[in-house]
mmCIF file with all atom_site columns, C-alpha atoms in Angstrom:
data_model
loop_
_atom_site.group_PDB
_atom_site.id
_atom_site.type_symbol
_atom_site.label_atom_id
_atom_site.label_alt_id
_atom_site.label_comp_id
_atom_site.label_asym_id
_atom_site.label_entity_id
_atom_site.label_seq_id
_atom_site.pdbx_PDB_ins_code
_atom_site.Cartn_x
_atom_site.Cartn_y
_atom_site.Cartn_z
_atom_site.occupancy
_atom_site.B_iso_or_equiv
_atom_site.pdbx_formal_charge
_atom_site.auth_seq_id
_atom_site.auth_comp_id
_atom_site.auth_asym_id
_atom_site.auth_atom_id
_atom_site.pdbx_PDB_model_num
ATOM 1   C CA . MET O 1 1   ? 184.069 168.220 300.234 1.00 0.00 ? 1   MET O CA 1
ATOM 2   C CA . ILE O 1 2   ? 186.059 166.501 302.989 1.00 0.00 ? 2   ILE O CA 1
ATOM 3   C CA . ARG O 1 3   ? 182.854 165.021 304.363 1.00 0.00 ? 3   ARG O CA 1
ATOM 4   C CA . GLY O 1 4   ? 182.035 163.581 300.919 1.00 0.00 ? 4   GLY O CA 1
ATOM 5   C CA . ARG O 1 5   ? 185.463 161.930 300.731 1.00 0.00 ? 5   ARG O CA 1
ATOM 6   C CA . MET O 1 6   ? 185.066 160.449 304.220 1.00 0.00 ? 6   MET O CA 1
ATOM 7   C CA . GLN O 1 7   ? 181.723 158.921 303.249 1.00 0.00 ? 7   GLN O CA 1
ATOM 8   C CA . GLN O 1 8   ? 183.224 157.571 300.036 1.00 0.00 ? 8   GLN O CA 1
ATOM 9   C CA . MET O 1 9   ? 186.166 156.028 301.912 1.00 0.00 ? 9   MET O CA 1
ATOM 10  C CA . SER O 1 10  ? 183.918 154.373 304.469 1.00 0.00 ? 10  SER O CA 1
ATOM 11  C CA . SER O 1 11  ? 181.683 152.936 301.746 1.00 0.00 ? 11  SER O CA 1
ATOM 12  C CA . ASP O 1 12  ? 184.778 151.632 299.897 1.00 0.00 ? 12  ASP O CA 1
ATOM 13  C CA . ALA O 1 13  ? 186.003 149.959 303.079 1.00 0.00 ? 13  ALA O CA 1
ATOM 14  C CA . LYS O 1 14  ? 182.651 148.207 303.531 1.00 0.00 ? 14  LYS O CA 1
ATOM 15  C CA . LYS O 1 15  ? 182.519 146.809 299.998 1.00 0.00 ? 15  LYS O CA 1
ATOM 16  C CA . ASN O 1 16  ? 182.400 143.053 299.827 1.00 0.00 ? 16  ASN O CA 1
ATOM 17  C CA . MET O 1 17  ? 185.163 141.319 297.970 1.00 0.00 ? 17  MET O CA 1
ATOM 18  C CA . PRO O 1 18  ? 184.339 139.591 294.672 1.00 0.00 ? 18  PRO O CA 1
ATOM 19  C CA . LEU O 1 19  ? 182.941 136.051 294.950 1.00 0.00 ? 19  LEU O CA 1
ATOM 20  C CA . THR O 1 20  ? 186.117 134.562 293.496 1.00 0.00 ? 20  THR O CA 1
ATOM 21  C CA . GLU O 1 21  ? 188.237 136.213 296.173 1.00 0.00 ? 21  GLU O CA 1
ATOM 22  C CA . ALA O 1 22  ? 185.751 135.193 298.863 1.00 0.00 ? 22  ALA O CA 1
ATOM 23  C CA . LEU O 1 23  ? 186.172 131.603 297.663 1.00 0.00 ? 23  LEU O CA 1
ATOM 24  C CA . VAL O 1 24  ? 189.962 131.972 297.884 1.00 0.00 ? 24  VAL O CA 1
ATOM 25  C CA . PHE O 1 25  ? 189.564 133.160 301.488 1.00 0.00 ? 25  PHE O CA 1
ATOM 26  C CA . ASP O 1 26  ? 187.294 130.204 302.335 1.00 0.00 ? 26  ASP O CA 1
ATOM 27  C CA . ILE O 1 27  ? 189.816 127.724 300.899 1.00 0.00 ? 27  ILE O CA 1
ATOM 28  C CA . VAL O 1 28  ? 192.684 129.429 302.732 1.00 0.00 ? 28  VAL O CA 1
ATOM 29  C CA . GLU O 1 29  ? 190.725 129.238 305.970 1.00 0.00 ? 29  GLU O CA 1
ATOM 30  C CA . TYR O 1 30  ? 190.076 125.521 305.446 1.00 0.00 ? 30  TYR O CA 1
ATOM 31  C CA . LEU O 1 31  ? 193.759 124.819 304.768 1.00 0.00 ? 31  LEU O CA 1
ATOM 32  C CA . LEU O 1 32  ? 194.952 126.889 307.728 1.00 0.00 ? 32  LEU O CA 1
ATOM 33  C CA . ASN O 1 33  ? 192.614 124.911 309.971 1.00 0.00 ? 33  ASN O CA 1
ATOM 34  C CA . ASN O 1 34  ? 193.994 121.629 308.573 1.00 0.00 ? 34  ASN O CA 1
ATOM 35  C CA . THR O 1 35  ? 197.762 122.068 309.049 1.00 0.00 ? 35  THR O CA 1
ATOM 36  C CA . GLY O 1 36  ? 198.124 123.708 305.637 1.00 0.00 ? 36  GLY O CA 1
ATOM 37  C CA . TYR O 1 37  ? 197.055 120.635 303.652 1.00 0.00 ? 37  TYR O CA 1
ATOM 38  C CA . GLY O 1 38  ? 193.917 119.171 302.125 1.00 0.00 ? 38  GLY O CA 1
ATOM 39  C CA . TYR O 1 39  ? 192.706 116.864 299.383 1.00 0.00 ? 39  TYR O CA 1
ATOM 40  C CA . SER O 1 40  ? 190.647 118.223 296.489 1.00 0.00 ? 40  SER O CA 1
ATOM 41  C CA . ASN O 1 41  ? 187.545 116.237 297.422 1.00 0.00 ? 41  ASN O CA 1
ATOM 42  C CA . GLU O 1 42  ? 187.675 117.239 301.094 1.00 0.00 ? 42  GLU O CA 1
ATOM 43  C CA . ILE O 1 43  ? 188.193 120.920 300.310 1.00 0.00 ? 43  ILE O CA 1
ATOM 44  C CA . SER O 1 44  ? 185.457 120.927 297.699 1.00 0.00 ? 44  SER O CA 1
ATOM 45  C CA . PHE O 1 45  ? 182.996 119.103 299.961 1.00 0.00 ? 45  PHE O CA 1
ATOM 46  C CA . PHE O 1 46  ? 183.668 121.518 302.823 1.00 0.00 ? 46  PHE O CA 1
ATOM 47  C CA . ILE O 1 47  ? 183.222 124.643 300.679 1.00 0.00 ? 47  ILE O CA 1
ATOM 48  C CA . VAL O 1 48  ? 180.156 123.443 298.771 1.00 0.00 ? 48  VAL O CA 1
ATOM 49  C CA . ASP O 1 49  ? 178.556 122.137 301.973 1.00 0.00 ? 49  ASP O CA 1
ATOM 50  C CA . LYS O 1 50  ? 179.238 125.463 303.720 1.00 0.00 ? 50  LYS O CA 1
ATOM 51  C CA . LYS O 1 51  ? 177.815 127.593 300.875 1.00 0.00 ? 51  LYS O CA 1
ATOM 52  C CA . PRO O 1 52  ? 175.850 125.285 298.534 1.00 0.00 ? 52  PRO O CA 1
ATOM 53  C CA . LYS O 1 53  ? 174.112 128.011 296.544 1.00 0.00 ? 53  LYS O CA 1
ATOM 54  C CA . ARG O 1 54  ? 177.270 130.011 295.994 1.00 0.00 ? 54  ARG O CA 1
ATOM 55  C CA . TYR O 1 55  ? 179.976 127.613 294.763 1.00 0.00 ? 55  TYR O CA 1
ATOM 56  C CA . THR O 1 56  ? 180.364 124.398 292.768 1.00 0.00 ? 56  THR O CA 1
ATOM 57  C CA . SER O 1 57  ? 183.060 121.733 293.022 1.00 0.00 ? 57  SER O CA 1
ATOM 58  C CA . ARG O 1 58  ? 184.441 122.771 289.633 1.00 0.00 ? 58  ARG O CA 1
ATOM 59  C CA . GLU O 1 59  ? 184.882 126.348 290.818 1.00 0.00 ? 59  GLU O CA 1
ATOM 60  C CA . VAL O 1 60  ? 186.733 125.175 293.924 1.00 0.00 ? 60  VAL O CA 1
ATOM 61  C CA . VAL O 1 61  ? 189.113 122.995 291.918 1.00 0.00 ? 61  VAL O CA 1
ATOM 62  C CA . GLY O 1 62  ? 189.595 125.804 289.385 1.00 0.00 ? 62  GLY O CA 1
ATOM 63  C CA . ILE O 1 63  ? 190.674 128.171 292.159 1.00 0.00 ? 63  ILE O CA 1
ATOM 64  C CA . LEU O 1 64  ? 193.049 125.547 293.575 1.00 0.00 ? 64  LEU O CA 1
ATOM 65  C CA . ARG O 1 65  ? 194.692 125.179 290.169 1.00 0.00 ? 65  ARG O CA 1
ATOM 66  C CA . ASN O 1 66  ? 194.890 128.855 289.318 1.00 0.00 ? 66  ASN O CA 1
ATOM 67  C CA . ARG O 1 67  ? 196.033 130.680 292.428 1.00 0.00 ? 67  ARG O CA 1
ATOM 68  C CA . PRO O 1 68  ? 199.717 130.931 293.333 1.00 0.00 ? 68  PRO O CA 1
ATOM 69  C CA . MET O 1 69  ? 199.278 130.087 297.017 1.00 0.00 ? 69  MET O CA 1
ATOM 70  C CA . PHE O 1 70  ? 197.837 126.614 296.342 1.00 0.00 ? 70  PHE O CA 1
ATOM 71  C CA . LYS O 1 71  ? 200.496 124.061 295.395 1.00 0.00 ? 71  LYS O CA 1
ATOM 72  C CA . HIS O 1 72  ? 200.411 120.347 294.693 1.00 0.00 ? 72  HIS O CA 1
ATOM 73  C CA . ALA O 1 73  ? 201.794 118.421 297.637 1.00 0.00 ? 73  ALA O CA 1
ATOM 74  C CA . LYS O 1 74  ? 204.156 115.724 296.474 1.00 0.00 ? 74  LYS O CA 1
ATOM 75  C CA . VAL O 1 75  ? 202.554 112.520 297.715 1.00 0.00 ? 75  VAL O CA 1
ATOM 76  C CA . SER O 1 76  ? 201.940 109.228 295.989 1.00 0.00 ? 76  SER O CA 1
ATOM 77  C CA . GLU O 1 77  ? 198.610 108.474 297.671 1.00 0.00 ? 77  GLU O CA 1
ATOM 78  C CA . ARG O 1 78  ? 195.475 110.018 296.231 1.00 0.00 ? 78  ARG O CA 1
ATOM 79  C CA . LYS O 1 79  ? 192.803 109.034 298.702 1.00 0.00 ? 79  LYS O CA 1
ATOM 80  C CA . GLY O 1 80  ? 190.672 112.106 298.019 1.00 0.00 ? 80  GLY O CA 1
ATOM 81  C CA . GLY O 1 81  ? 191.963 113.585 294.807 1.00 0.00 ? 81  GLY O CA 1
ATOM 82  C CA . ILE O 1 82  ? 195.087 115.700 294.579 1.00 0.00 ? 82  ILE O CA 1
ATOM 83  C CA . ARG O 1 83  ? 196.671 116.782 297.850 1.00 0.00 ? 83  ARG O CA 1
ATOM 84  C CA . TRP O 1 84  ? 197.129 120.538 298.079 1.00 0.00 ? 84  TRP O CA 1
ATOM 85  C CA . ARG O 1 85  ? 199.295 122.598 300.380 1.00 0.00 ? 85  ARG O CA 1
ATOM 86  C CA . LEU O 1 86  ? 199.101 126.244 301.275 1.00 0.00 ? 86  LEU O CA 1
ATOM 87  C CA . ASP O 1 87  ? 202.219 128.219 300.337 1.00 0.00 ? 87  ASP O CA 1
ATOM 88  C CA . VAL O 1 88  ? 202.072 130.898 303.042 1.00 0.00 ? 88  VAL O CA 1
ATOM 89  C CA . ASN O 1 89  ? 204.773 133.076 301.440 1.00 0.00 ? 89  ASN O CA 1
ATOM 90  C CA . SER O 1 90  ? 202.757 133.260 298.207 1.00 0.00 ? 90  SER O CA 1
ATOM 91  C CA . LEU O 1 91  ? 199.605 133.896 300.227 1.00 0.00 ? 91  LEU O CA 1
ATOM 92  C CA . GLU O 1 92  ? 201.171 136.853 302.026 1.00 0.00 ? 92  GLU O CA 1
ATOM 93  C CA . ARG O 1 93  ? 202.337 138.365 298.696 1.00 0.00 ? 93  ARG O CA 1
ATOM 94  C CA . TYR O 1 94  ? 198.878 137.766 297.186 1.00 0.00 ? 94  TYR O CA 1
ATOM 95  C CA . LEU O 1 95  ? 197.099 139.487 300.078 1.00 0.00 ? 95  LEU O CA 1
ATOM 96  C CA . PHE O 1 96  ? 199.424 142.478 299.797 1.00 0.00 ? 96  PHE O CA 1
ATOM 97  C CA . GLN O 1 97  ? 199.061 142.751 295.999 1.00 0.00 ? 97  GLN O CA 1
ATOM 98  C CA . LYS O 1 98  ? 195.265 142.557 296.182 1.00 0.00 ? 98  LYS O CA 1
ATOM 99  C CA . GLY O 1 99  ? 195.047 144.916 299.157 1.00 0.00 ? 99  GLY O CA 1
ATOM 100 C CA . PHE O 1 100 ? 193.271 142.358 301.335 1.00 0.00 ? 100 PHE O CA 1
ATOM 101 C CA . GLU O 1 101 ? 195.511 142.628 304.404 1.00 0.00 ? 101 GLU O CA 1
ATOM 102 C CA . LYS O 1 102 ? 192.748 144.039 306.621 1.00 0.00 ? 102 LYS O CA 1
ATOM 103 C CA . LYS O 1 103 ? 190.246 141.397 305.547 1.00 0.00 ? 103 LYS O CA 1
ATOM 104 C CA . ALA O 1 104 ? 192.822 138.681 306.195 1.00 0.00 ? 104 ALA O CA 1
ATOM 105 C CA . GLU O 1 105 ? 193.618 140.153 309.588 1.00 0.00 ? 105 GLU O CA 1
ATOM 106 C CA . SER O 1 106 ? 189.939 140.365 310.532 1.00 0.00 ? 106 SER O CA 1
ATOM 107 C CA . ARG O 1 107 ? 189.551 136.639 309.754 1.00 0.00 ? 107 ARG O CA 1
ATOM 108 C CA . GLY O 1 108 ? 192.614 135.811 311.859 1.00 0.00 ? 108 GLY O CA 1
ATOM 109 C CA . PHE O 1 109 ? 194.754 134.588 308.966 1.00 0.00 ? 109 PHE O CA 1
ATOM 110 C CA . TYR O 1 110 ? 198.001 136.180 310.118 1.00 0.00 ? 110 TYR O CA 1
ATOM 111 C CA . GLU O 1 111 ? 197.779 134.568 313.547 1.00 0.00 ? 111 GLU O CA 1
ATOM 112 C CA . MET O 1 112 ? 196.876 131.223 311.955 1.00 0.00 ? 112 MET O CA 1
ATOM 113 C CA . ILE O 1 113 ? 199.829 131.542 309.543 1.00 0.00 ? 113 ILE O CA 1
ATOM 114 C CA . LYS O 1 114 ? 202.163 132.259 312.443 1.00 0.00 ? 114 LYS O CA 1
ATOM 115 C CA . GLU O 1 115 ? 200.876 129.155 314.288 1.00 0.00 ? 115 GLU O CA 1
ATOM 116 C CA . LEU O 1 116 ? 201.264 127.010 311.158 1.00 0.00 ? 116 LEU O CA 1
ATOM 117 C CA . LYS O 1 117 ? 204.855 128.163 310.637 1.00 0.00 ? 117 LYS O CA 1
ATOM 118 C CA . ALA O 1 118 ? 205.693 127.550 314.310 1.00 0.00 ? 118 ALA O CA 1
ATOM 119 C CA . ASP O 1 119 ? 204.168 124.066 314.127 1.00 0.00 ? 119 ASP O CA 1
ATOM 120 C CA . GLN O 1 120 ? 206.159 123.137 311.020 1.00 0.00 ? 120 GLN O CA 1
ATOM 121 C CA . ILE O 1 121 ? 209.389 124.492 312.488 1.00 0.00 ? 121 ILE O CA 1
ATOM 122 C CA . GLY O 1 122 ? 208.748 122.601 315.733 1.00 0.00 ? 122 GLY O CA 1
ATOM 123 C CA . LYS O 1 123 ? 208.161 119.334 313.878 1.00 0.00 ? 123 LYS O CA 1
ATOM 124 C CA . SER O 1 124 ? 211.335 119.893 311.877 1.00 0.00 ? 124 SER O CA 1
ATOM 125 C CA . LYS O 1 125 ? 213.362 120.469 315.053 1.00 0.00 ? 125 LYS O CA 1
ATOM 126 C CA . LEU O 1 126 ? 212.065 117.214 316.545 1.00 0.00 ? 126 LEU O CA 1
ATOM 127 C CA . ILE O 1 127 ? 213.080 115.331 313.414 1.00 0.00 ? 127 ILE O CA 1
ATOM 128 C CA . LEU O 1 128 ? 216.535 116.924 313.383 1.00 0.00 ? 128 LEU O CA 1
ATOM 129 C CA . GLU O 1 129 ? 217.048 116.028 317.050 1.00 0.00 ? 129 GLU O CA 1
ATOM 130 C CA . ARG O 1 130 ? 216.690 112.367 316.031 1.00 0.00 ? 130 ARG O CA 1
ATOM 131 C CA . GLU O 1 131 ? 219.090 112.790 313.118 1.00 0.00 ? 131 GLU O CA 1
ATOM 132 C CA . ALA O 1 132 ? 221.633 110.337 314.582 1.00 0.00 ? 132 ALA O CA 1
ATOM 133 C CA . GLU O 1 133 ? 219.003 107.563 314.577 1.00 0.00 ? 133 GLU O CA 1
ATOM 134 C CA . MET O 1 134 ? 218.253 107.942 310.855 1.00 0.00 ? 134 MET O CA 1
ATOM 135 C CA . ASP O 1 135 ? 220.129 107.635 307.613 1.00 0.00 ? 135 ASP O CA 1
ATOM 136 C CA . THR O 1 136 ? 220.041 110.453 305.067 1.00 0.00 ? 136 THR O CA 1
ATOM 137 C CA . ASN O 1 137 ? 217.073 109.036 303.138 1.00 0.00 ? 137 ASN O CA 1
ATOM 138 C CA . GLN O 1 138 ? 214.958 108.570 306.261 1.00 0.00 ? 138 GLN O CA 1
ATOM 139 C CA . LEU O 1 139 ? 215.777 112.069 307.480 1.00 0.00 ? 139 LEU O CA 1
ATOM 140 C CA . TYR O 1 140 ? 214.951 113.585 304.107 1.00 0.00 ? 140 TYR O CA 1
ATOM 141 C CA . GLU O 1 141 ? 211.671 111.657 303.915 1.00 0.00 ? 141 GLU O CA 1
ATOM 142 C CA . ALA O 1 142 ? 210.637 112.729 307.416 1.00 0.00 ? 142 ALA O CA 1
ATOM 143 C CA . LEU O 1 143 ? 211.382 116.391 306.683 1.00 0.00 ? 143 LEU O CA 1
ATOM 144 C CA . SER O 1 144 ? 209.660 116.271 303.311 1.00 0.00 ? 144 SER O CA 1
ATOM 145 C CA . LYS O 1 145 ? 206.466 115.042 304.983 1.00 0.00 ? 145 LYS O CA 1
ATOM 146 C CA . VAL O 1 146 ? 206.466 118.229 307.042 1.00 0.00 ? 146 VAL O CA 1
ATOM 147 C CA . TRP O 1 147 ? 207.318 120.613 304.201 1.00 0.00 ? 147 TRP O CA 1
ATOM 148 C CA . ALA O 1 148 ? 206.258 118.964 300.919 1.00 0.00 ? 148 ALA O CA 1
#
């Protein structure tokens, strides 16, 4: 009986995640490799080019719109569609709720998240060190480019 449970557990651990969740992971990977940001067209092109028989552009955009970790970045330019940012706090909650922590760890997401956070904090520190050179609006604009 114990042996049967062990085999069942190992087969459960090897199960592939649903295609929708695999797409979420591919988009997250793209954003983590691009400082946490990307435009709809760029993300869609990357995903569809990487796996042309699996996903369509509409599916990619649908996932961007309907998952809590993908947020609109507040920018006025729209050179490649809507600009999206990765909300790493929402991503971490999502991975925990779905039970995908091990899959995320195996793809290196937690290390990439840590590097992204460190990069954003470092950029913010540099901006704040130059605070005396800027007025309030310039400072706010510079910080919002890092975090928006």
